[in-house]
XYZ file of C-alpha atoms in Angstrom:
535
model
C 146.327 58.577 21.012
C 143.209 60.619 21.669
C 143.594 64.329 22.038
C 144.200 65.682 25.516
C 143.467 69.009 27.072
C 145.998 70.870 29.118
C 148.016 73.961 28.629
C 151.605 74.663 28.747
C 154.397 77.106 29.245
C 157.247 79.162 30.713
C 158.678 81.116 32.578
C 155.444 79.870 32.540
C 155.259 78.623 30.427
C 151.855 73.057 27.878
C 148.245 65.398 26.855
C 147.090 62.205 28.218
C 143.976 61.476 30.168
C 141.523 64.188 29.097
C 140.840 67.024 31.493
C 137.134 66.912 30.734
C 134.704 69.717 31.343
C 133.299 67.652 34.194
C 136.653 68.055 35.936
C 136.940 71.695 34.988
C 133.467 72.487 36.291
C 132.840 69.617 38.625
C 130.336 69.595 41.395
C 127.186 71.554 42.097
C 128.288 75.056 41.265
C 125.898 76.657 43.711
C 127.517 74.673 46.498
C 130.975 75.852 45.422
C 130.330 79.567 45.319
C 131.506 79.879 48.906
C 134.988 78.910 47.714
C 135.143 82.309 46.063
C 135.488 83.854 49.523
C 138.167 84.839 51.966
C 137.233 81.872 54.124
C 138.418 79.393 51.521
C 141.999 80.588 51.632
C 141.940 80.900 55.425
C 141.187 77.227 55.955
C 144.059 75.204 57.392
C 145.961 73.872 54.343
C 146.072 70.141 53.822
C 149.476 68.579 54.518
C 150.692 66.606 51.472
C 151.634 62.989 52.097
C 154.740 63.123 49.905
C 158.179 63.691 51.441
C 160.852 65.855 49.845
C 163.993 63.783 49.323
C 165.909 65.407 46.469
C 167.108 68.968 47.016
C 170.692 68.867 45.735
C 172.041 69.370 42.226
C 172.281 66.301 40.001
C 175.672 66.217 38.272
C 177.277 63.184 36.640
C 174.716 60.824 38.111
C 175.127 61.983 41.718
C 173.205 64.387 43.939
C 175.709 66.983 45.177
C 175.751 70.323 46.953
C 176.338 73.490 44.989
C 179.961 74.606 44.731
C 179.189 77.656 46.864
C 177.201 75.678 49.412
C 174.313 78.109 48.974
C 170.674 77.090 49.083
C 167.418 78.892 48.402
C 163.884 78.224 49.662
C 161.125 76.860 47.461
C 157.783 78.065 48.800
C 154.276 76.699 49.199
C 152.112 79.198 47.243
C 149.148 78.374 49.481
C 150.879 79.965 52.437
C 154.190 81.484 51.369
C 155.935 79.108 53.780
C 159.096 77.151 52.989
C 158.689 73.619 51.637
C 162.419 72.892 51.418
C 165.767 74.545 50.880
C 167.281 73.609 47.530
C 170.891 73.806 46.347
C 171.515 77.078 44.496
C 173.584 76.447 41.399
C 175.528 79.188 39.665
C 178.116 79.502 36.873
C 180.604 77.148 38.545
C 177.966 74.460 38.869
C 176.937 74.939 35.249
C 180.584 74.390 34.302
C 180.631 71.152 36.296
C 177.380 69.958 34.752
C 178.432 70.848 31.197
C 181.760 69.048 31.689
C 179.893 65.926 32.816
C 177.484 66.148 29.876
C 180.365 66.708 27.426
C 182.266 63.682 28.691
C 179.105 61.565 28.600
C 178.527 62.604 24.990
C 182.107 62.273 23.758
C 183.113 59.171 25.687
C 180.024 57.667 27.279
C 177.667 54.965 26.077
C 174.511 57.015 25.413
C 175.203 58.286 21.864
C 176.903 54.992 20.999
C 174.108 52.869 22.436
C 171.669 51.297 20.002
C 168.572 53.375 19.533
C 166.489 50.409 20.638
C 168.277 50.266 23.990
C 167.763 53.994 24.511
C 164.091 53.381 23.790
C 163.902 50.611 26.381
C 165.371 52.871 29.080
C 162.838 55.609 28.311
C 160.004 53.066 28.454
C 161.239 51.754 31.818
C 161.287 55.342 33.036
C 157.683 55.862 31.912
C 156.666 52.757 33.859
C 158.388 54.116 36.976
C 156.586 57.433 36.570
C 153.259 55.589 36.520
C 154.233 53.775 39.708
C 155.118 57.079 41.403
C 152.156 59.006 39.965
C 150.673 60.109 43.286
C 153.959 61.310 44.789
C 154.888 63.265 41.661
C 151.414 64.810 41.520
C 151.468 65.799 45.174
C 154.925 67.336 44.810
C 153.859 69.250 41.687
C 150.761 70.659 43.383
C 152.615 71.513 46.579
C 155.397 73.382 44.789
C 153.230 74.996 42.084
C 149.712 75.441 43.494
C 147.772 73.746 40.679
C 144.822 71.508 41.633
C 145.895 68.026 42.686
C 143.334 66.378 40.431
C 144.876 68.186 37.464
C 148.333 66.968 38.449
C 147.358 63.385 39.255
C 144.847 62.597 36.518
C 146.145 64.680 33.630
C 149.675 66.011 33.911
C 151.623 63.090 35.354
C 149.923 60.557 33.020
C 150.611 62.939 30.144
C 154.241 63.129 31.262
C 154.691 59.355 31.009
C 152.799 59.300 27.701
C 155.193 61.862 26.243
C 158.199 59.746 27.181
C 156.592 56.688 25.609
C 156.049 58.717 22.467
C 159.703 59.775 22.297
C 160.842 56.245 23.150
C 158.930 55.109 20.102
C 160.817 57.567 17.921
C 164.297 56.620 19.144
C 164.871 53.783 16.631
C 163.002 55.439 13.757
C 165.333 58.382 13.167
C 167.158 57.954 9.881
C 168.420 59.827 6.863
C 167.922 59.449 3.130
C 169.675 58.158 0.031
C 169.856 61.101 -2.328
C 170.167 60.883 -6.138
C 172.919 63.122 -7.525
C 174.220 63.979 -10.975
C 177.300 61.893 -11.665
C 178.871 58.710 -10.287
C 178.299 59.333 -6.570
C 176.535 57.592 -3.722
C 174.961 60.238 -1.488
C 173.397 59.626 1.892
C 172.289 61.890 4.730
C 172.900 61.071 8.374
C 170.865 62.479 11.265
C 173.269 62.807 14.182
C 172.752 64.051 17.751
C 173.706 67.689 18.157
C 175.740 67.141 21.347
C 175.271 68.832 24.726
C 171.826 70.424 25.010
C 171.169 73.200 27.498
C 167.528 73.396 28.557
C 165.716 75.963 30.698
C 162.175 75.143 31.814
C 159.403 77.256 33.421
C 157.414 77.073 36.613
C 153.849 76.799 35.300
C 154.104 73.210 33.995
C 157.375 71.912 35.474
C 156.844 68.229 34.714
C 155.393 68.649 31.245
C 158.090 71.083 30.184
C 160.668 68.580 31.471
C 159.132 66.001 29.114
C 158.868 68.388 26.153
C 162.590 69.162 26.462
C 164.250 66.051 27.841
C 162.246 63.463 25.877
C 163.307 64.389 22.324
C 166.862 65.234 23.383
C 167.374 61.785 24.910
C 165.618 59.939 22.097
C 168.041 61.464 19.589
C 171.145 60.526 21.618
C 172.120 63.856 23.188
C 173.268 64.693 26.697
C 171.624 67.435 28.744
C 172.101 70.158 31.317
C 168.662 71.173 32.566
C 168.034 74.311 34.609
C 164.787 74.271 36.542
C 162.707 77.302 37.469
C 163.673 78.563 40.908
C 159.990 78.559 41.926
C 159.454 74.852 41.165
C 162.621 72.730 41.317
C 161.311 69.663 43.130
C 159.597 67.435 40.560
C 162.430 67.642 38.027
C 164.855 66.314 40.634
C 162.442 63.516 41.564
C 161.918 62.581 37.899
C 165.665 62.675 37.184
C 166.268 60.211 39.996
C 163.705 57.854 38.456
C 165.409 58.189 35.063
C 168.672 56.973 36.544
C 166.835 54.166 38.270
C 165.570 53.180 34.808
C 169.165 52.834 33.590
C 170.221 56.251 32.301
C 174.050 56.416 32.373
C 175.769 59.061 34.562
C 176.287 62.477 33.012
C 173.585 62.102 30.356
C 171.075 64.224 32.294
C 172.328 66.855 34.748
C 169.911 69.056 36.697
C 170.905 72.416 38.143
C 168.481 74.461 40.220
C 169.185 78.166 40.416
C 168.318 81.631 39.203
C 168.116 82.955 35.670
C 170.724 85.742 35.845
C 173.324 83.335 37.245
C 172.744 79.686 36.322
C 170.451 80.362 33.357
C 172.706 82.963 31.777
C 175.778 80.784 32.295
C 174.071 77.901 30.513
C 172.781 79.976 27.580
C 176.189 81.563 27.038
C 178.333 78.480 27.636
C 180.891 77.831 24.902
C 180.668 74.049 25.274
C 176.881 73.805 25.004
C 175.808 72.907 21.474
C 172.147 73.882 21.617
C 169.853 75.841 23.943
C 166.112 75.384 24.476
C 164.087 77.805 26.577
C 160.445 78.193 27.577
C 159.466 81.425 29.299
C 158.714 85.077 28.784
C 159.505 86.851 25.540
C 161.760 89.365 27.281
C 163.852 86.601 28.844
C 163.825 84.699 25.563
C 165.508 87.656 23.870
C 168.293 87.527 26.447
C 168.737 83.775 26.006
C 168.877 84.171 22.227
C 171.441 86.958 22.489
C 173.647 84.950 24.856
C 173.467 81.940 22.548
C 174.467 84.036 19.547
C 177.254 85.918 21.293
C 178.867 82.761 22.667
C 179.307 79.983 20.096
C 176.330 80.805 17.864
C 174.458 77.798 19.233
C 170.957 77.243 17.798
C 168.073 78.206 20.064
C 164.553 76.869 20.392
C 162.342 79.427 22.137
C 158.748 78.893 23.295
C 157.655 82.278 24.585
C 154.678 84.431 25.492
C 151.232 84.785 24.025
C 148.074 86.869 23.977
C 145.824 84.410 22.246
C 142.489 85.472 20.703
C 139.402 83.369 21.402
C 136.817 84.259 18.737
C 133.126 83.535 19.340
C 131.088 83.911 16.156
C 127.393 84.750 16.044
C 126.368 81.163 15.167
C 128.370 79.550 17.989
C 126.819 77.300 20.621
C 126.981 79.940 23.342
C 126.878 77.634 26.356
C 129.767 75.553 25.006
C 131.644 78.654 23.944
C 131.289 80.173 27.421
C 132.631 77.019 29.070
C 135.511 76.688 26.625
C 136.414 80.368 26.869
C 136.367 80.060 30.651
C 138.629 77.014 30.489
C 140.909 78.686 27.927
C 141.597 81.593 30.270
C 141.275 80.334 33.845
C 142.909 76.913 33.503
C 146.037 76.570 35.667
C 145.191 79.835 37.458
C 145.498 81.626 34.102
C 149.209 80.809 34.084
C 149.375 79.488 30.517
C 151.372 80.988 27.662
C 148.627 80.023 25.214
C 145.702 81.184 27.401
C 142.750 82.570 25.462
C 143.222 85.953 27.061
C 141.442 88.097 24.435
C 137.856 86.892 24.141
C 136.352 88.411 20.975
C 132.539 88.001 20.871
C 130.232 88.934 17.996
C 128.005 91.882 18.844
C 124.782 89.895 18.263
C 125.615 87.405 21.024
C 127.825 89.628 23.158
C 125.320 90.382 25.940
C 124.241 86.751 26.338
C 127.836 85.555 26.346
C 128.897 88.184 28.865
C 126.210 87.338 31.396
C 126.952 83.629 31.196
C 130.714 84.164 31.326
C 130.300 86.323 34.406
C 128.113 83.703 36.111
C 130.623 80.967 35.279
C 133.500 82.955 36.748
C 131.518 83.696 39.895
C 130.871 79.975 40.393
C 134.529 79.022 40.033
C 135.832 77.275 43.154
C 138.992 78.820 44.622
C 140.942 77.357 47.508
C 143.491 74.797 48.684
C 144.401 72.809 45.540
C 144.569 69.622 47.605
C 140.864 69.934 48.459
C 138.417 67.942 46.377
C 136.304 70.084 44.050
C 138.718 73.008 43.876
C 139.205 74.395 40.346
C 141.656 77.196 41.091
C 144.572 77.284 43.489
C 146.979 80.122 44.291
C 149.218 81.972 41.867
C 152.819 80.819 41.857
C 154.411 83.492 44.083
C 154.141 87.006 45.458
C 155.733 88.582 42.383
C 153.189 87.090 40.008
C 150.373 87.791 42.481
C 151.222 91.478 42.734
C 151.696 91.773 38.970
C 148.201 90.404 38.302
C 146.631 92.761 40.829
C 148.376 95.692 39.105
C 146.907 94.667 35.762
C 143.448 94.451 37.316
C 143.900 97.976 38.651
C 145.031 99.091 35.198
C 141.874 97.635 33.650
C 139.692 99.545 36.087
C 141.601 102.788 35.553
C 141.345 102.450 31.761
C 137.536 102.302 32.078
C 136.978 98.666 31.220
C 133.944 97.370 33.127
C 134.816 95.093 36.031
C 132.048 92.506 35.931
C 133.263 90.331 38.798
C 136.321 89.532 40.885
C 139.179 91.988 40.899
C 140.568 91.305 44.350
C 142.630 88.856 46.356
C 141.136 85.943 48.252
C 142.119 85.666 51.897
C 145.125 87.042 53.724
C 147.424 84.043 53.362
C 148.954 82.720 50.162
C 148.549 84.041 46.637
C 144.883 83.542 45.788
C 143.091 85.893 43.357
C 139.399 86.014 42.512
C 138.390 84.934 38.998
C 138.071 88.297 37.262
C 136.065 89.309 34.188
C 136.272 92.623 32.322
C 133.824 93.735 29.626
C 133.952 96.724 27.292
C 137.638 96.102 26.784
C 139.361 98.069 24.016
C 142.314 96.891 21.960
C 144.645 99.618 23.226
C 144.200 98.786 26.921
C 147.104 97.088 28.687
C 144.866 94.204 29.742
C 144.227 93.546 26.026
C 147.859 93.911 24.976
C 150.089 92.465 27.701
C 150.400 88.889 28.844
C 148.881 89.034 32.330
C 149.425 85.357 33.116
C 146.613 85.233 35.640
C 142.850 84.683 36.098
C 141.722 87.822 34.244
C 139.328 87.459 31.292
C 139.008 90.387 28.869
C 135.891 90.339 26.672
C 135.877 92.446 23.495
C 133.098 93.036 20.953
C 133.414 92.659 17.176
C 131.059 93.122 14.210
C 132.559 91.584 11.060
C 134.975 88.796 10.149
C 137.644 90.928 8.396
C 137.607 93.261 11.392
C 138.203 90.536 13.979
C 140.936 88.937 11.853
C 142.803 92.231 11.739
C 142.333 92.898 15.442
C 143.251 89.352 16.464
C 146.489 89.573 14.460
C 147.400 93.045 15.758
C 149.700 91.758 18.489
C 153.386 91.034 18.845
C 152.489 87.474 19.785
C 151.300 84.514 17.733
C 151.232 81.423 19.904
C 147.652 80.165 19.667
C 144.046 81.060 18.880
C 140.561 79.663 19.384
C 137.605 79.794 16.990
C 134.004 78.968 17.884
C 131.591 78.648 14.958
C 129.309 76.082 13.329
C 130.111 77.377 9.836
C 132.882 75.352 8.186
C 133.694 78.178 5.767
C 134.154 80.635 8.618
C 136.269 78.105 10.506
C 138.504 77.560 7.476
C 138.837 81.287 6.816
C 139.799 82.095 10.405
C 142.138 79.128 10.922
C 144.145 80.125 7.861
C 144.027 83.881 8.440
C 145.113 83.876 12.094
C 148.870 84.282 12.535
C 149.352 81.703 15.256
C 151.178 78.416 15.676
C 148.056 76.569 16.839
C 144.399 77.264 16.041
C 141.786 75.305 17.975
C 138.343 75.128 16.351
C 135.399 74.539 18.722
C 137.842 73.420 21.411
C 140.851 74.808 23.256
C 144.046 73.539 24.885
C 143.919 70.221 23.049
C 147.410 68.787 23.281
C 148.828 65.494 22.141
C 152.351 64.159 22.096
C 152.260 64.170 18.284
C 150.861 67.708 17.816
C 153.577 70.367 17.307
C 153.451 73.461 19.503
C 155.162 76.807 19.054
C 154.587 80.356 17.923
C 154.704 82.934 15.191
C 156.287 86.364 15.664
C 157.525 87.071 19.201
C 155.979 83.890 20.580
C 159.103 81.985 19.715
C 161.318 80.028 17.358
C 160.842 76.366 16.473
C 158.328 73.742 17.546
C 158.054 71.372 20.476
C 156.367 67.951 20.583
C 155.725 65.700 17.641
C 158.220 64.796 14.951
C 159.191 68.468 14.652
C 160.745 68.459 18.130
C 163.315 65.874 17.050
C 164.769 68.298 14.516
C 165.802 70.593 17.373
C 168.332 68.021 18.572
C 169.721 66.662 15.297
C 172.422 67.668 12.851
C 172.110 66.663 9.195
C 175.308 65.405 7.569
C 175.675 64.659 3.847
C 178.104 61.862 2.935
C 179.188 61.720 -0.719
C 181.144 58.686 -1.973
C 182.667 58.438 -5.438
C 181.596 55.378 -7.413
C 183.823 53.569 -9.910
C 181.999 51.987 -12.836
C 178.583 52.019 -11.110
C 175.994 49.518 -12.362
C 173.394 52.274 -12.144
C 172.972 55.823 -10.919
């Protein structure tokens, strides 16, 4: 499959049909500049055509109310208004869901089913997703705020592609025959780990569903999935389609709720065999601690980032500007792997800065359901206010505000594309994960210097390198302490490419063959041989 471009993460938080630069920067930019105004966000928002059907918890194959009867609102980030009230799960509901998943694993057909049949169900599900592409895309944009074109032409097709990829792996998981000293037959078995607890973020709800659920199902596990409270709707819709495709009851359970209640109960549950989490590093620490203190369950953690984007003096500046813009501003800047530290060589710094500023000023901001819009609202008021505080911090620390720096409109959570120059490494905007449309541009002089500065961070999720010199590219790609290094590109994802971080960006890898290891146990079986013909 060709490489795809789209980012991912969670509490953010990661590809199928390419999100080409023509989509990223579509239209006559001069005609779109007006979108960068208060008027854009004050326009009457477009009413999505999709209807919200699924708002309850999914436990043991049935949609049910929460045990407490409580609900919480999921909001339209364009307006702050309520889309729907969703069942609020807590510890009691997690207990119910885990019990259903445990019974489905211990007694149900899924782990005992042939791998080929599991594959067929996942492929039927992918076909159903394609049939419901527009509804899923509309629901994702409505609940999250990302541009509809991004949802419909990239993320939902990528979602179905990921499930086809994992379906293809289902009947190709096998162990080895191992030679041993002495008269023994030794084989290894790769067995499903059991009940998997999974916690996904709000920035890419559908894709993170696929990254987690796909490999867990392909390897024969059962699941309790907790959605982000900001974006619960598409996971419930997708789970319904999975059951329509033939998934047995109890194999996938979906609980919507809050982190301190439902999330903590899942991470610390004694009958959950494995936990997977995508989100902030601080929350990841809590999840890891709960997993260890309960039954010492293994944890896969995909966490925060502060990725360097390095523009060398020989780079194609126009392409580098566009890619750096995409690396930071894509998905409203709400990407764990965003290229949020743009290092530019001093010889091309001024040219790059002027072009980066012009590109940001031309970025179209407004209702994500409108054609031609590149940037929708931030996810919610909390994230919105956090980003504005970081912008204020950048100004107060004497970075140069080149453009943006303010909200757009009086309704919803829109923020102007913002560019800072003269950024220093010790500033908060260069150290912390802002998770918003704020580009920080830093100057460097020599290769060893930028390597050291790029690696001086607690994170290590991703990095970008722009150069036409293969030796420089090789040096940087090996020297940078990051799980992914993109050379002359950024945010290229594929179902087969592993994704994860060094240092405090996480533990383990998602996607590709590596993701299967998260949901498998390895068992060695040793059988004594009597008078073997050979060893």
